[in-house]
C-alpha cells in the first residue's frame, strides 16, 4: 500500500500514522521526523533545516524532494510506505509523481485529515512526545494511560516540540494552509483523495480511514 497522509499541522497525521503502519505493515516516512533527527545530530542537513523549522517556514523544495527521493529507494519501502508531511507544496507533489513514475509505482490513496483551524492550535499547544519511541500524546485529549509512562514503549521521558510554541504554531498553520488546499485539489483530480473528518476521537478517525481504504 502506497499512502500519503495530508493535513495541516496538528491534524493528527502522526497519530494516525501509528495506527496505519501497524495495520498495513508499512514504513512511516515523516519528513518532519527526518529533519528533527538531522537537527539533533547537527548534520549539514539539520543545520540548514533548523533555520526554517524554528521560523515555522517550509524547508526548500529541492532539499526536501531529494531526501524523499533517496528514502524511497531503500529496501524497506518495496511493499509500501506511508508518507507523513510530504508533499506539502505543489512542486513537491509533482516531484513525487515523477519519482513514483520512475519507480513504476502508483499511489493507492491520499488521506486528507480535515480539522477546523481553531482546534489545531489547541492540539499543538498540548502535544507531547515520547523521547524514546516518538509516540505522540496530548495533555487533555490523548494522555498516556498511566501518567508519565509511554503506552507504547514504557519510556518515562517526554518532550514538547520547539515549534509548538503559540507564535510558531500560528505561522505554521498559515504557511501550510494555502498549499494544502492546492494539494487537495491536485489529488482529487488524480482520483486518489480520501477526505476524513479528523475532528473526532483518534480511534473513530482511524475506523473511518480503514473503511474508506477498503472501498
Ligand atoms: P500532526 O502529525 O498532523 O501534526 P499529531 O498526530 O502530532 O498531528 O497530533 C497533534 C496533537 O493532537 C497531539 O497532541 C495528538 O495527541 C492530538 N490528537 C491527534 N489526533 C487527535 C484527535 N483525533 N482528537 C484529539 N486530539 C488529537
Ligand atoms: P512536521 O513534523 O510535519 O510538523 O514538520 C515540522 C517542520 O519541518 C515544518 O514546519 C517544516 O519546517 C519542516 N518540514 C517538514 N516536512 C516538510 C516538507 N514536506 N516540506 C518543507 N518543509 C517540511
Coordinates of C-alpha atoms and ligand atoms in Angstrom, one line a residue:
X1 CA 0.0 0.0 0.0
X2 CA 1.5 3.4 -1.1
X3 CA -0.2 6.1 1.1
X4 CA 0.1 9.8 1.9
X5 CA -1.3 11.5 5.0
X6 CA -2.3 15.1 4.2
X7 CA -3.4 17.7 6.7
X8 CA -2.4 20.9 8.5
X9 CA 0.0 20.8 11.4
X10 CA -1.9 19.2 14.3
X11 CA -4.5 17.4 12.1
X12 CA -3.4 14.1 13.6
X13 CA -1.1 12.8 10.9
X14 CA 1.5 11.4 13.3
X15 CA -1.2 9.9 15.5
X16 CA -3.0 8.1 12.6
X17 CA 0.4 7.0 11.2
X18 CA 0.9 5.0 14.4
X19 CA -2.3 3.0 13.6
X20 CA -1.7 2.8 9.9
X21 CA 1.8 1.4 10.0
X22 CA 0.7 -1.3 12.4
X23 CA -2.4 -2.2 10.4
X24 CA -0.7 -2.3 7.0
X25 CA 2.8 -3.1 8.0
X26 CA 4.4 -0.3 6.0
X27 CA 7.2 2.1 7.0
X28 CA 6.3 5.6 8.3
X29 CA 8.2 8.3 6.4
X30 CA 7.8 11.7 8.1
X31 CA 9.9 14.5 6.6
X32 CA 9.5 16.4 9.9
X33 CA 11.0 13.5 11.8
X34 CA 13.8 13.2 9.3
X35 CA 14.6 16.9 9.7
X36 CA 14.3 16.8 13.5
X37 CA 16.7 13.8 13.7
X38 CA 19.2 15.6 11.4
X39 CA 18.9 18.7 13.6
X40 CA 19.5 16.7 16.7
X41 CA 22.6 15.2 15.2
X42 CA 23.8 18.6 13.9
X43 CA 24.4 17.3 10.3
X44 CA 24.7 19.8 7.5
X45 CA 21.1 19.0 6.5
X46 CA 19.9 19.5 10.1
X47 CA 21.6 22.9 10.5
X48 CA 20.1 24.0 7.2
X49 CA 16.6 22.7 8.0
X50 CA 16.7 24.2 11.6
X51 CA 16.6 27.8 10.3
X52 CA 13.3 27.2 8.6
X53 CA 11.7 24.9 11.2
X54 CA 12.4 27.4 14.0
X55 CA 10.7 30.1 11.9
X56 CA 7.7 27.9 11.2
X57 CA 8.6 28.0 7.5
X58 CA 9.0 25.3 4.9
X59 CA 12.4 23.8 4.1
X60 CA 13.1 24.5 0.4
X61 CA 11.5 22.0 -2.0
X62 CA 14.8 21.0 -3.6
X63 CA 16.2 19.8 -0.3
X64 CA 13.1 18.0 0.8
X65 CA 12.4 16.4 -2.6
X66 CA 16.0 14.9 -2.7
X67 CA 15.6 13.5 0.8
X68 CA 12.3 11.7 -0.1
X69 CA 13.7 10.5 -3.4
X70 CA 16.6 8.8 -1.7
X71 CA 14.4 7.4 1.1
X72 CA 12.0 5.8 -1.5
X73 CA 14.9 3.9 -2.9
X74 CA 15.5 2.0 0.3
X75 CA 14.7 -1.7 0.6
X76 CA 12.0 -1.4 3.3
X77 CA 9.6 0.6 1.1
X78 CA 9.4 -2.1 -1.6
X79 CA 5.9 -3.3 -0.4
X80 CA 4.6 0.1 0.5
X81 CA 5.1 3.3 2.5
X82 CA 3.2 6.0 4.5
X83 CA 4.3 9.5 3.7
X84 CA 3.5 12.0 6.5
X85 CA 4.0 15.7 6.0
X86 CA 5.2 15.2 2.4
X87 CA 4.3 16.5 -0.1
X88 CA 3.5 19.9 1.3
X89 CA 3.7 22.0 -1.9
X90 CA 2.6 21.6 -5.5
X91 CA 6.2 21.4 -6.5
X92 CA 6.7 18.5 -4.1
X93 CA 3.6 16.7 -5.3
X94 CA 4.9 17.0 -8.9
X95 CA 8.4 15.8 -7.9
X96 CA 6.8 12.8 -6.1
X97 CA 4.6 12.0 -9.1
X98 CA 7.7 11.9 -11.4
X99 CA 9.7 10.0 -8.8
X100 CA 7.0 7.3 -8.4
X101 CA 6.6 7.1 -12.1
X102 CA 10.3 6.3 -12.4
X103 CA 9.9 3.6 -9.8
X104 CA 6.9 2.2 -11.6
X105 CA 4.5 2.7 -8.7
X106 CA 1.2 4.4 -8.1
X107 CA -0.4 6.0 -5.0
X108 CA -3.2 3.9 -3.6
X109 CA -4.7 6.8 -1.6
X110 CA -4.1 10.2 -0.2
X111 CA -5.8 10.5 3.2
X112 CA -6.8 14.1 3.9
X113 CA -7.4 14.7 7.6
X114 CA -9.8 17.7 7.8
X115 CA -9.8 19.6 11.1
X116 CA -11.0 23.2 11.9
X117 CA -8.2 25.6 12.4
X118 CA -9.1 26.7 16.0
X119 CA -8.8 23.1 17.1
X120 CA -5.4 22.7 15.6
X121 CA -3.9 25.5 17.8
X122 CA -5.2 23.8 20.9
X123 CA -4.0 20.4 19.8
X124 CA -0.4 21.6 19.1
X125 CA -0.3 23.5 22.4
X126 CA -1.0 20.3 24.3
X127 CA 1.2 17.9 22.3
X128 CA 4.0 15.9 24.0
X129 CA 6.1 13.2 22.6
X130 CA 7.9 10.1 24.0
X131 CA 11.7 10.8 23.7
X132 CA 12.3 7.1 23.3
X133 CA 9.8 5.9 20.6
X134 CA 8.2 9.1 19.3
X135 CA 4.6 8.2 20.2
X136 CA 2.5 11.3 20.4
X137 CA 0.2 12.3 23.2
X138 CA -2.0 15.3 24.2
X139 CA -2.3 16.7 27.8
X140 CA -6.1 16.6 27.7
X141 CA -7.3 14.8 24.6
X142 CA -5.0 11.8 24.5
X143 CA -2.8 11.4 27.6
X144 CA -0.8 8.3 28.4
X145 CA -2.9 5.6 30.2
X146 CA -0.5 5.7 33.2
X147 CA 0.7 9.2 33.9
X148 CA 4.3 9.7 32.9
X149 CA 4.7 6.3 31.2
X150 CA 4.6 5.8 27.4
X151 CA 1.8 3.3 26.4
X152 CA 3.9 2.0 23.6
X153 CA 7.4 1.5 25.0
X154 CA 7.2 2.2 28.7
X155 CA 9.5 5.2 28.4
X156 CA 9.3 7.9 31.0
X157 CA 11.0 10.8 29.3
X158 CA 8.8 13.1 27.1
X159 CA 9.4 16.4 25.3
X160 CA 7.4 19.2 23.7
X161 CA 8.4 20.4 20.2
X162 CA 10.3 23.7 19.9
X163 CA 8.0 24.7 17.1
X164 CA 4.8 24.0 19.1
X165 CA 5.0 27.4 20.8
X166 CA 1.9 29.5 20.1
X167 CA 3.7 32.1 18.0
X168 CA 5.3 29.5 15.7
X169 CA 2.1 27.4 15.6
X170 CA 0.0 30.2 14.0
X171 CA 2.7 30.9 11.4
X172 CA 3.0 27.2 10.6
X173 CA -0.8 26.8 10.0
X174 CA -0.8 29.9 7.8
X175 CA 2.2 28.8 5.8
X176 CA 0.6 25.4 5.2
X177 CA -3.0 26.4 4.6
X178 CA -2.9 27.6 1.0
X179 CA -0.6 24.8 -0.1
X180 CA -2.8 22.2 1.5
X181 CA -5.8 23.4 -0.4
X182 CA -3.9 23.1 -3.6
X183 CA -2.7 19.6 -2.8
X184 CA -6.3 18.6 -2.0
X185 CA -7.4 19.7 -5.5
X186 CA -4.3 18.1 -7.1
X187 CA -5.0 14.7 -5.6
X188 CA -8.8 15.0 -6.1
X189 CA -8.1 15.4 -9.8
X190 CA -5.8 12.4 -9.7
X191 CA -8.7 10.5 -8.3
X192 CA -6.9 9.2 -5.1
X193 CA -8.1 11.6 -2.5
X194 CA -9.9 10.3 0.6
X195 CA -11.3 13.0 2.9
X196 CA -11.7 12.1 6.5
X197 CA -13.3 14.1 9.4
X198 CA -10.2 14.5 11.7
X199 CA -12.3 16.2 14.3
X200 CA -13.3 13.0 16.1
X201 CA -11.6 10.7 18.5
X202 CA -8.4 9.1 17.1
X203 CA -9.9 5.6 17.1
X204 CA -13.0 6.8 15.3
X205 CA -10.9 8.7 12.7
X206 CA -8.9 5.5 12.1
X207 CA -12.0 3.4 11.8
X208 CA -13.3 5.8 9.1
X209 CA -9.9 5.7 7.3
X210 CA -9.9 1.9 7.3
X211 CA -13.4 1.7 5.9
X212 CA -12.6 4.2 3.1
X213 CA -9.4 2.3 2.2
X214 CA -11.4 -0.9 1.7
X215 CA -13.8 0.9 -0.6
Ligands
LIG1 P1 0.3 16.1 13.1 O1 1.3 15.0 12.9 O2 -0.7 16.2 12.0 O3 1.0 17.5 13.3 P2 -0.3 14.9 15.7 O4 -0.7 13.5 15.3 O5 1.0 15.1 16.3 O6 -0.6 15.9 14.4 O7 -1.5 15.4 16.6 C1 -1.4 16.7 17.2 C2 -1.9 16.7 18.7 O8 -3.2 16.4 18.7 C3 -1.2 15.6 19.5 O9 -1.0 16.1 20.8 C4 -2.2 14.5 19.5 O10 -2.1 13.6 20.7 C5 -3.5 15.2 19.4 N1 -4.5 14.5 18.6 C6 -4.3 13.7 17.5 N2 -5.4 13.3 16.9 C7 -6.4 13.7 17.7 C8 -7.8 13.6 17.7 N3 -8.4 12.8 16.8 N4 -8.5 14.2 18.7 C9 -7.9 14.9 19.6 N5 -6.6 15.1 19.7 C10 -5.8 14.5 18.8
LIG2 P1 6.1 18.4 10.9 O1 6.8 17.5 11.8 O2 5.5 17.7 9.7 O3 5.1 19.3 11.5 O4 7.2 19.3 10.2 C1 8.0 20.2 11.0 C2 8.7 21.2 10.2 O5 9.6 20.5 9.3 C3 7.9 22.1 9.3 O6 7.3 23.2 9.9 C4 8.9 22.4 8.2 O7 9.8 23.5 8.6 C5 9.7 21.1 8.0 N1 9.1 20.2 7.0 C6 8.6 19.0 7.3 N2 8.1 18.4 6.1 C7 8.3 19.4 5.2 C8 8.1 19.4 3.8 N3 7.5 18.4 3.1 N4 8.4 20.5 3.1 C9 9.1 21.5 3.7 N5 9.3 21.6 5.0 C10 9.0 20.5 5.7

